[in-house]
Every structure is written in C-alpha cells, then in structure tokens.
Amino acid sequence: MRTRAAIFRTPGTELEVCEVELEEPRGEEVLIRMHVVGICGSDLHVIRGEWPRPTPMVLGHEGAGTVEAVGDSVTGLHVGDKVVVSWAPACGDCDACRNGHVTACTTLRTAIGAGTMLDGRTGLSLDGKPLYRMTTVGALADHTLVPSQCALKLPVEMALDQAALLGCAALTGVGAVLNAGQVAVGANVVVIGAGGVGQFIIQGARLAGASRIIAVDPQSSRREVALTLGATDAMSPEEFSSAENPLLPNGADYAFEAVGTAHTAALALQSVRNGGKAILVGMPAIGTKVEIDPFEFISREKVLTGSIYGSQEPARALPRLVDYVRAGRLQLESLLGPTFTLTQVNDAIETSLDGASGRVLVKLGGVDS
Ligand SMILES: [Zn+2]
Ligand SMILES: [Zn+2]
C-alpha cells in the first residue's frame, strides 16, 4: 500500500515528506493508522548525526493510532482498536531476554542499529529501494506496520494525543523509577532534566511515595511544570550545584539523569548519598564518556545503573500506566506541547530542538480524539 512518511536522509538536511510503499500485515503483524507522534530526544540524536543510522529512514517511535488491518495470526486486536506503539519488541530468546532484561534484548539492539524490524525486514520501500525505520517502528507516517507485541491496546476513552506520550516518555520515565530505581517510600529523589522523560520520572517518584523530589533544569518553564507534577523543589543546575544549596546536605537517596550528557551523568552520581543510587535514563550521543572517581565511588558505596525504556516488558508496564491515568494520578495533558501536521514536520523538529517545554506533537491523518 502507499502511505505518506517523513524521510530522514542525512544530518543537516530537512526531512522530506513523500509517498512510500508499505507492506500489508502478515502473520502476527498489525497495520496502524497513526494519529499522533511525539518528537523524542532519540529522534533528535539521529537528526543531529549523533546516532549513525542507515538511510533513508522514517523517523518517529512515540505514537498512538488505530488498528487498520491485522495479519492472519493476530489475536486480541481488531480493526478500530486504539493502540499505542511500543518500540521495543523482544525476541524472548537471547541472553538478555532470558535474564529478564527484555528492553535490552540483543536482537532488538541489532534491529535498531540496522533500521529494521526484529526479523530483519523493513516492510518499507521508496522508489523500489529499501527504506529503513527508526527504532524498529518509523512512526512519522500516516501508517506503520509493527508486530502485534508492539501494538498495545488502549481503553476506548483514552485521547490519542495524550496516549502518544505513554509510548516512549511515560514508559521510560515512570518505569525507570518503579523498576530500575525501585524508589522506596519516603525517599528523597533528584531528577536532573525536566524535559519529556524527566517530567515522567518526577511523576514516577511521586507515585512511588518519595517525600522530597528535586527537579533540576535550566529552563524556568520546565521547572514550573515540574512543581505541578509532584516536584517539591525546583532549581537551576547552578543553584543545585552551589555550595550554599541547603537541600540534601548528605546527598540524595536516588538521582535520575534525564538529559544525556557526560556532565549531567557525573552530576547524578555526585548527587547521591553514601550508598545512594544513580540511574542514567537520558540517552547520550554515541561515544559519550563519563568520568568516574572510583575511589569516591567505592568508598562511598554508591550504585550506578542504566535504564532503557522503563526496564520492563512494555505490554506489562502499559496497563499500570493506564490505571494511573484513569485514577488521575498520572498527568499527560499538561505535558502536551505545540502540535504540527506531517507537512510541517520540520517546524516540529525545529521547535523540539529549541527545547519546547511540552512534548512537540505531529498529527497524522487519523481519527478524532
Ligand atoms: Zn523516545
Ligand atoms: Zn531478546
């Protein structure tokens, strides 16, 4: 079938919206009519050339839409169902999967690097030549084709523009707190970076029952939003790092890094108390190196860990997030940023690169919500 998609060719050039060829769903596959896609920091890494990827490539991986067709073997999903896209299909068979680290699946890592689905196909072509997909998905298109494990069913009442945020930022941020961090009730938590993912780490810390949540971000607009989502304090990186900072004189129980730079990763580790835990969540440019003082690290018994996509199988993690949304305990609406159409996708990316305080969204030809 023919559909429209936003194509990335090379860093420094604009995305091009054009008609592409997309395979029909077979077997366990699902064709999704995309409704809305959020521009995530990972898309920006590709655009800036910080993550080398095969091209041409359809970008986008955080989105929601409706099922338009299903393959013969699909059960539990029907045409018209609202779904959010997961970008982390797992093979179930590699060492990482067998050890319970399904979002770190080795087969998935290979597919992401190759710009394909897990089976090595792209399902996409442009002028008869292979067209690659970002993070196994390629969601910045009117339609996308994914395995059924990546089409996560949503309740009918869920607004799709809000649901899109569940697909990357919310699963990543809330999951980092509940699964990788395992933040204890009453803990004090520092969140470095209050962008798309950081705001969900803040909400995750509130859901976990943290007593003090300090949001650190240079942008005052992001700090203000953080305070409405559960942060008890908000400050600039300079204020946070200053010797006069009276908060947490012994350091934080947990520090989350949601920016993706060497400096902020080191700051997260510095921020935790003796025996405290730093969790790196923000994706850096490939090749970024963090300097660690092993003497300090050892003698203060600090813990450092990474967390990818919430460190839990997305199909298991999503229903919990949906329950939080229904109960009014997880805010999505206030995190929606400016909205663009697919033909305005370069304006959307420009706005996102400028650091818009809400998630920048691209609306596609889907249903009303
Ligand atoms: Zn993302
Ligand atoms: Zn695997």
Tab-separated table of C-alpha atoms and ligand atoms in Angstrom:
chain	number	residue	atom	x	y	z
A	1	MET	CA	0.000	0.000	0.000
A	2	ARG	CA	1.021	3.636	-0.398
A	3	THR	CA	1.319	5.965	2.577
A	4	ARG	CA	2.994	9.266	3.452
A	5	ALA	CA	6.077	9.334	5.649
A	6	ALA	CA	8.716	11.801	6.868
A	7	ILE	CA	12.071	10.674	5.494
A	8	PHE	CA	15.455	11.429	7.047
A	9	ARG	CA	18.355	11.326	4.604
A	10	THR	CA	21.356	12.977	6.194
A	11	PRO	CA	22.178	15.225	9.172
A	12	GLY	CA	21.823	18.910	8.436
A	13	THR	CA	19.074	18.488	5.848
A	14	GLU	CA	15.340	18.781	6.335
A	15	LEU	CA	13.071	15.761	6.484
A	16	GLU	CA	11.191	15.139	3.273
A	17	VAL	CA	7.541	14.093	3.311
A	18	CYS	CA	6.827	11.700	0.476
A	19	GLU	CA	4.761	8.733	-0.628
A	20	VAL	CA	6.306	5.403	0.281
A	21	GLU	CA	5.382	1.759	-0.179
A	22	LEU	CA	4.400	-0.163	2.967
A	23	GLU	CA	3.823	-3.936	3.086
A	24	GLU	CA	0.440	-5.322	4.136
A	25	PRO	CA	0.359	-7.085	7.535
A	26	ARG	CA	1.116	-10.795	7.521
A	27	GLY	CA	1.054	-13.389	10.318
A	28	GLU	CA	1.450	-11.609	13.647
A	29	GLU	CA	1.685	-8.102	12.160
A	30	VAL	CA	-0.603	-5.134	12.603
A	31	LEU	CA	-1.124	-2.139	10.333
A	32	ILE	CA	-1.683	1.009	12.383
A	33	ARG	CA	-3.163	4.240	11.115
A	34	MET	CA	-1.095	6.737	13.096
A	35	HIS	CA	-2.898	9.612	14.739
A	36	VAL	CA	-0.195	11.475	16.603
A	37	VAL	CA	3.549	11.130	17.117
A	38	GLY	CA	5.723	12.854	19.706
A	39	ILE	CA	9.193	14.117	18.801
A	40	CYS	CA	11.556	12.454	21.273
A	41	GLY	CA	15.190	13.169	22.100
A	42	SER	CA	16.185	9.968	20.290
A	43	ASP	CA	14.784	11.340	17.018
A	44	LEU	CA	16.896	14.452	17.570
A	45	HIS	CA	20.039	12.352	18.111
A	46	VAL	CA	19.548	10.838	14.647
A	47	ILE	CA	18.786	14.222	13.094
A	48	ARG	CA	21.943	15.750	14.587
A	49	GLY	CA	24.044	12.830	13.349
A	50	GLU	CA	24.871	11.667	16.888
A	51	TRP	CA	23.482	8.197	16.232
A	52	PRO	CA	24.624	6.897	12.852
A	53	ARG	CA	21.767	5.056	11.160
A	54	PRO	CA	21.123	3.550	7.721
A	55	THR	CA	19.246	5.938	5.441
A	56	PRO	CA	16.840	6.859	4.056
A	57	MET	CA	14.904	6.293	7.270
A	58	VAL	CA	11.385	7.032	8.530
A	59	LEU	CA	11.867	8.664	11.940
A	60	GLY	CA	9.440	8.650	14.885
A	61	HIS	CA	8.796	5.992	17.508
A	62	GLU	CA	6.489	7.531	20.138
A	63	GLY	CA	2.954	7.411	18.820
A	64	ALA	CA	-0.632	6.286	19.018
A	65	GLY	CA	-3.248	5.430	16.429
A	66	THR	CA	-5.883	2.887	15.467
A	67	VAL	CA	-5.626	-0.615	14.059
A	68	GLU	CA	-6.429	-0.598	10.357
A	69	ALA	CA	-5.667	-4.227	9.451
A	70	VAL	CA	-4.278	-7.340	11.136
A	71	GLY	CA	-2.383	-10.422	9.915
A	72	ASP	CA	-3.916	-13.926	9.968
A	73	SER	CA	-2.398	-14.949	13.306
A	74	VAL	CA	-3.216	-11.844	15.350
A	75	THR	CA	-5.485	-12.393	18.319
A	76	GLY	CA	-6.740	-9.797	20.791
A	77	LEU	CA	-6.564	-6.846	18.402
A	78	HIS	CA	-9.263	-5.749	15.991
A	79	VAL	CA	-9.732	-3.118	13.326
A	80	GLY	CA	-10.583	0.190	15.005
A	81	ASP	CA	-8.867	-0.561	18.318
A	82	LYS	CA	-6.922	2.346	19.759
A	83	VAL	CA	-3.279	1.423	20.309
A	84	VAL	CA	-0.049	2.961	21.480
A	85	VAL	CA	3.105	1.841	19.722
A	86	SER	CA	5.893	0.140	21.651
A	87	TRP	CA	9.320	0.448	20.070
A	88	ALA	CA	10.789	-2.469	21.981
A	89	PRO	CA	9.743	-5.830	20.576
A	90	ALA	CA	11.785	-8.541	22.302
A	91	CYS	CA	12.917	-11.853	20.801
A	92	GLY	CA	12.339	-13.743	24.069
A	93	ASP	CA	15.260	-15.988	23.244
A	94	CYS	CA	18.510	-14.062	23.719
A	95	ASP	CA	20.561	-13.978	26.880
A	96	ALA	CA	19.180	-10.558	27.898
A	97	CYS	CA	15.578	-11.685	27.412
A	98	ARG	CA	16.183	-14.917	29.316
A	99	ASN	CA	17.655	-12.918	32.176
A	100	GLY	CA	14.575	-10.713	32.328
A	101	HIS	CA	16.062	-7.647	30.602
A	102	VAL	CA	13.629	-7.648	27.694
A	103	THR	CA	14.033	-3.954	26.844
A	104	ALA	CA	17.769	-4.612	26.485
A	105	CYS	CA	17.098	-7.548	24.102
A	106	THR	CA	20.183	-8.225	21.981
A	107	THR	CA	18.139	-8.948	18.856
A	108	LEU	CA	16.301	-5.650	19.402
A	109	ARG	CA	19.607	-3.739	19.690
A	110	THR	CA	20.733	-5.281	16.383
A	111	ALA	CA	17.444	-4.414	14.658
A	112	ILE	CA	17.545	-0.814	15.928
A	113	GLY	CA	21.075	-0.378	14.581
A	114	ALA	CA	20.081	-1.922	11.254
A	115	GLY	CA	16.901	0.180	10.928
A	116	THR	CA	14.684	-2.895	10.594
A	117	MET	CA	12.096	-4.949	12.450
A	118	LEU	CA	13.300	-7.894	14.561
A	119	ASP	CA	13.143	-10.250	11.560
A	120	GLY	CA	15.458	-8.025	9.522
A	121	ARG	CA	12.760	-6.688	7.177
A	122	THR	CA	11.913	-3.011	6.921
A	123	GLY	CA	8.489	-3.549	5.306
A	124	LEU	CA	9.067	-0.187	3.634
A	125	SER	CA	10.460	0.950	0.321
A	126	LEU	CA	10.954	4.203	-1.509
A	127	ASP	CA	11.194	4.237	-5.295
A	128	GLY	CA	11.831	0.486	-5.212
A	129	LYS	CA	14.754	0.764	-2.765
A	130	PRO	CA	14.848	-0.221	0.941
A	131	LEU	CA	13.591	2.398	3.353
A	132	TYR	CA	14.658	1.982	6.979
A	133	ARG	CA	12.675	2.501	10.181
A	134	MET	CA	13.727	4.335	13.332
A	135	THR	CA	13.906	2.154	16.454
A	136	THR	CA	12.032	-0.735	14.722
A	137	VAL	CA	8.980	1.500	14.164
A	138	GLY	CA	9.190	4.507	11.817
A	139	ALA	CA	6.078	6.153	13.210
A	140	LEU	CA	6.257	9.541	11.471
A	141	ALA	CA	3.930	8.318	8.751
A	142	ASP	CA	0.223	8.012	8.114
A	143	HIS	CA	0.589	4.246	8.621
A	144	THR	CA	3.102	1.941	10.223
A	145	LEU	CA	3.446	-1.838	10.247
A	146	VAL	CA	4.526	-3.480	13.519
A	147	PRO	CA	4.453	-6.920	15.146
A	148	SER	CA	1.374	-7.309	17.345
A	149	GLN	CA	3.513	-7.230	20.521
A	150	CYS	CA	4.222	-3.558	19.627
A	151	ALA	CA	0.570	-2.528	19.257
A	152	LEU	CA	-0.552	-2.059	22.859
A	153	LYS	CA	-4.309	-1.752	23.227
A	154	LEU	CA	-5.730	1.339	24.898
A	155	PRO	CA	-9.106	1.913	26.532
A	156	VAL	CA	-11.646	3.462	24.151
A	157	GLU	CA	-11.928	6.653	26.167
A	158	MET	CA	-8.216	7.442	26.012
A	159	ALA	CA	-7.395	10.547	23.949
A	160	LEU	CA	-4.779	9.524	21.392
A	161	ASP	CA	-2.693	12.692	21.610
A	162	GLN	CA	-2.199	12.064	25.319
A	163	ALA	CA	-1.714	8.339	24.769
A	164	ALA	CA	1.200	9.001	22.413
A	165	LEU	CA	3.252	10.161	25.401
A	166	LEU	CA	2.795	6.755	27.000
A	167	GLY	CA	4.667	5.161	24.096
A	168	CYS	CA	8.120	6.440	24.990
A	169	ALA	CA	8.412	9.236	27.574
A	170	ALA	CA	5.988	7.797	30.150
A	171	LEU	CA	7.041	4.135	29.886
A	172	THR	CA	10.680	5.254	30.081
A	173	GLY	CA	10.362	7.740	32.931
A	174	VAL	CA	7.878	6.024	35.227
A	175	GLY	CA	9.492	2.631	34.595
A	176	ALA	CA	12.952	3.969	35.452
A	177	VAL	CA	11.638	4.910	38.898
A	178	LEU	CA	9.483	1.864	39.646
A	179	ASN	CA	11.617	-0.866	38.039
A	180	ALA	CA	15.247	0.267	37.698
A	181	GLY	CA	15.324	2.681	40.655
A	182	GLN	CA	12.845	0.829	42.873
A	183	VAL	CA	12.474	4.067	44.782
A	184	ALA	CA	11.424	3.490	48.372
A	185	VAL	CA	8.528	5.246	50.120
A	186	GLY	CA	9.745	8.386	51.872
A	187	ALA	CA	12.944	8.643	49.817
A	188	ASN	CA	14.438	11.867	48.569
A	189	VAL	CA	14.965	11.987	44.824
A	190	VAL	CA	16.837	14.315	42.482
A	191	VAL	CA	15.765	14.469	38.828
A	192	ILE	CA	18.291	16.121	36.540
A	193	GLY	CA	16.480	17.292	33.413
A	194	ALA	CA	12.765	18.107	33.308
A	195	GLY	CA	12.079	17.520	29.622
A	196	GLY	CA	9.742	14.856	28.217
A	197	VAL	CA	11.199	11.921	30.134
A	198	GLY	CA	12.228	13.913	33.231
A	199	GLN	CA	8.650	15.047	33.883
A	200	PHE	CA	7.587	11.389	33.969
A	201	ILE	CA	10.443	10.490	36.311
A	202	ILE	CA	9.127	13.206	38.628
A	203	GLN	CA	5.630	11.726	38.410
A	204	GLY	CA	7.013	8.229	38.939
A	205	ALA	CA	8.806	9.404	42.073
A	206	ARG	CA	5.549	10.879	43.371
A	207	LEU	CA	3.727	7.603	42.591
A	208	ALA	CA	6.462	5.705	44.464
A	209	GLY	CA	5.833	7.845	47.536
A	210	ALA	CA	9.056	9.875	47.550
A	211	SER	CA	8.920	12.566	50.223
A	212	ARG	CA	11.191	15.075	48.516
A	213	ILE	CA	11.562	15.414	44.745
A	214	ILE	CA	14.023	17.999	43.483
A	215	ALA	CA	13.741	18.917	39.792
A	216	VAL	CA	16.888	20.384	38.248
A	217	ASP	CA	16.573	22.116	34.875
A	218	PRO	CA	17.935	25.344	33.369
A	219	GLN	CA	14.509	26.314	31.934
A	220	SER	CA	12.146	28.076	34.338
A	221	SER	CA	9.073	26.990	32.329
A	222	ARG	CA	10.040	23.333	32.769
A	223	ARG	CA	10.693	23.885	36.482
A	224	GLU	CA	7.208	25.379	36.863
A	225	VAL	CA	5.599	22.358	35.193
A	226	ALA	CA	7.681	20.046	37.393
A	227	LEU	CA	6.264	21.704	40.511
A	228	THR	CA	2.714	20.983	39.307
A	229	LEU	CA	3.549	17.304	38.718
A	230	GLY	CA	4.924	16.446	42.129
A	231	ALA	CA	8.341	18.065	42.450
A	232	THR	CA	8.669	19.572	45.925
A	233	ASP	CA	11.554	21.818	44.869
A	234	ALA	CA	12.850	23.058	41.520
A	235	MET	CA	16.114	24.787	40.763
A	236	SER	CA	18.624	25.552	38.040
A	237	PRO	CA	21.753	23.380	37.720
A	238	GLU	CA	23.813	26.294	39.099
A	239	GLU	CA	21.601	26.641	42.173
A	240	PHE	CA	21.626	22.883	42.685
A	241	SER	CA	25.413	22.572	42.445
A	242	SER	CA	26.243	25.588	44.595
A	243	ALA	CA	27.875	25.052	47.952
A	244	GLU	CA	25.103	27.097	49.593
A	245	ASN	CA	22.389	24.680	48.474
A	246	PRO	CA	20.795	23.724	51.811
A	247	LEU	CA	18.836	20.773	50.416
A	248	LEU	CA	20.101	17.251	50.975
A	249	PRO	CA	23.400	18.035	52.710
A	250	ASN	CA	24.206	14.305	52.750
A	251	GLY	CA	23.082	13.706	49.186
A	252	ALA	CA	20.020	12.139	47.594
A	253	ASP	CA	18.788	8.597	48.070
A	254	TYR	CA	18.264	8.418	44.299
A	255	ALA	CA	19.382	10.663	41.439
A	256	PHE	CA	17.957	10.256	37.938
A	257	GLU	CA	19.728	11.654	34.896
A	258	ALA	CA	17.359	12.541	32.033
A	259	VAL	CA	19.468	14.798	29.838
A	260	GLY	CA	22.017	12.502	28.223
A	261	THR	CA	25.300	14.374	28.667
A	262	ALA	CA	28.538	13.363	30.368
A	263	HIS	CA	28.301	16.344	32.705
A	264	THR	CA	24.781	15.578	33.956
A	265	ALA	CA	25.557	11.870	34.304
A	266	ALA	CA	28.524	12.724	36.523
A	267	LEU	CA	26.346	15.194	38.442
A	268	ALA	CA	23.790	12.441	39.127
A	269	LEU	CA	26.448	10.208	40.617
A	270	GLN	CA	27.895	13.077	42.661
A	271	SER	CA	24.422	13.929	43.974
A	272	VAL	CA	23.692	10.675	45.782
A	273	ARG	CA	24.480	9.994	49.423
A	274	ASN	CA	26.746	7.197	50.631
A	275	GLY	CA	25.007	4.021	49.477
A	276	GLY	CA	22.691	6.040	47.202
A	277	LYS	CA	21.693	5.040	43.685
A	278	ALA	CA	22.178	6.980	40.443
A	279	ILE	CA	20.097	5.909	37.443
A	280	LEU	CA	21.061	7.046	33.931
A	281	VAL	CA	17.983	7.390	31.722
A	282	GLY	CA	18.678	10.184	29.204
A	283	MET	CA	20.181	8.774	26.010
A	284	PRO	CA	23.540	10.396	25.112
A	285	ALA	CA	25.278	10.778	21.782
A	286	ILE	CA	27.051	7.514	20.902
A	287	GLY	CA	30.621	7.615	22.221
A	288	THR	CA	29.909	9.866	25.229
A	289	LYS	CA	32.237	9.027	28.135
A	290	VAL	CA	31.583	9.810	31.800
A	291	GLU	CA	34.453	10.372	34.199
A	292	ILE	CA	34.058	8.478	37.459
A	293	ASP	CA	36.281	8.767	40.526
A	294	PRO	CA	36.480	5.093	41.545
A	295	PHE	CA	37.981	5.883	44.939
A	296	GLU	CA	34.990	8.039	45.846
A	297	PHE	CA	32.579	5.607	44.164
A	298	ILE	CA	33.921	2.618	46.146
A	299	SER	CA	34.499	4.241	49.498
A	300	ARG	CA	31.018	5.778	49.488
A	301	GLU	CA	29.397	2.537	48.242
A	302	LYS	CA	27.426	4.262	45.530
A	303	VAL	CA	25.308	2.395	42.988
A	304	LEU	CA	25.140	3.344	39.321
A	305	THR	CA	22.745	1.757	36.840
A	306	GLY	CA	21.214	2.409	33.437
A	307	SER	CA	17.580	2.046	32.456
A	308	ILE	CA	16.225	1.640	28.937
A	309	TYR	CA	12.513	2.050	28.135
A	310	GLY	CA	11.382	1.543	31.714
A	311	SER	CA	13.226	-1.747	32.244
A	312	GLN	CA	10.031	-3.797	31.958
A	313	GLU	CA	8.169	-5.513	29.143
A	314	PRO	CA	6.039	-2.694	27.641
A	315	ALA	CA	2.932	-4.902	27.399
A	316	ARG	CA	3.119	-5.464	31.161
A	317	ALA	CA	4.036	-1.885	32.039
A	318	LEU	CA	1.381	-0.103	29.986
A	319	PRO	CA	-1.773	-1.300	31.825
A	320	ARG	CA	-0.332	0.037	35.092
A	321	LEU	CA	0.241	3.454	33.469
A	322	VAL	CA	-3.286	3.422	32.053
A	323	ASP	CA	-4.662	2.706	35.527
A	324	TYR	CA	-2.702	5.656	36.923
A	325	VAL	CA	-4.075	7.908	34.167
A	326	ARG	CA	-7.651	6.754	34.839
A	327	ALA	CA	-7.217	7.391	38.555
A	328	GLY	CA	-5.938	10.909	37.850
A	329	ARG	CA	-2.533	10.039	39.298
A	330	LEU	CA	-0.510	10.329	36.072
A	331	GLN	CA	-0.795	13.601	34.198
A	332	LEU	CA	-0.482	13.605	30.417
A	333	GLU	CA	-2.462	16.592	29.203
A	334	SER	CA	-0.311	19.274	30.800
A	335	LEU	CA	2.743	17.807	29.056
A	336	LEU	CA	1.377	18.234	25.550
A	337	GLY	CA	3.301	20.842	23.604
A	338	PRO	CA	2.704	22.558	20.257
A	339	THR	CA	1.124	20.439	17.515
A	340	PHE	CA	2.103	20.346	13.842
A	341	THR	CA	0.917	18.466	10.755
A	342	LEU	CA	3.103	15.988	8.876
A	343	THR	CA	3.849	18.570	6.183
A	344	GLN	CA	5.058	20.896	8.978
A	345	VAL	CA	7.335	18.192	10.414
A	346	ASN	CA	10.478	20.317	10.018
A	347	ASP	CA	8.879	23.104	12.082
A	348	ALA	CA	8.058	20.472	14.698
A	349	ILE	CA	11.671	19.343	14.810
A	350	GLU	CA	12.956	22.913	14.948
A	351	THR	CA	10.621	23.635	17.879
A	352	SER	CA	11.774	20.488	19.643
A	353	LEU	CA	15.471	21.294	19.061
A	354	ASP	CA	14.780	24.723	20.605
A	355	GLY	CA	13.717	22.961	23.825
A	356	ALA	CA	9.937	23.455	23.907
A	357	SER	CA	8.664	22.826	27.419
A	358	GLY	CA	5.908	20.387	26.359
A	359	ARG	CA	6.149	17.387	24.057
A	360	VAL	CA	6.090	18.572	20.426
A	361	LEU	CA	3.495	16.550	18.525
A	362	VAL	CA	2.906	15.759	14.870
A	363	LYS	CA	-0.716	15.000	13.955
A	364	LEU	CA	-1.263	12.492	11.192
A	365	GLY	CA	-4.305	11.531	9.192
A	366	GLY	CA	-6.078	9.582	11.908
A	367	VAL	CA	-9.242	9.637	13.958
A	368	ASP	CA	-10.566	12.454	16.118
A	369	SER	CA	-9.907	12.152	19.807
B	1	ZN	ZN	11.806	8.073	22.640
B	2	ZN	ZN	15.947	-10.989	23.132
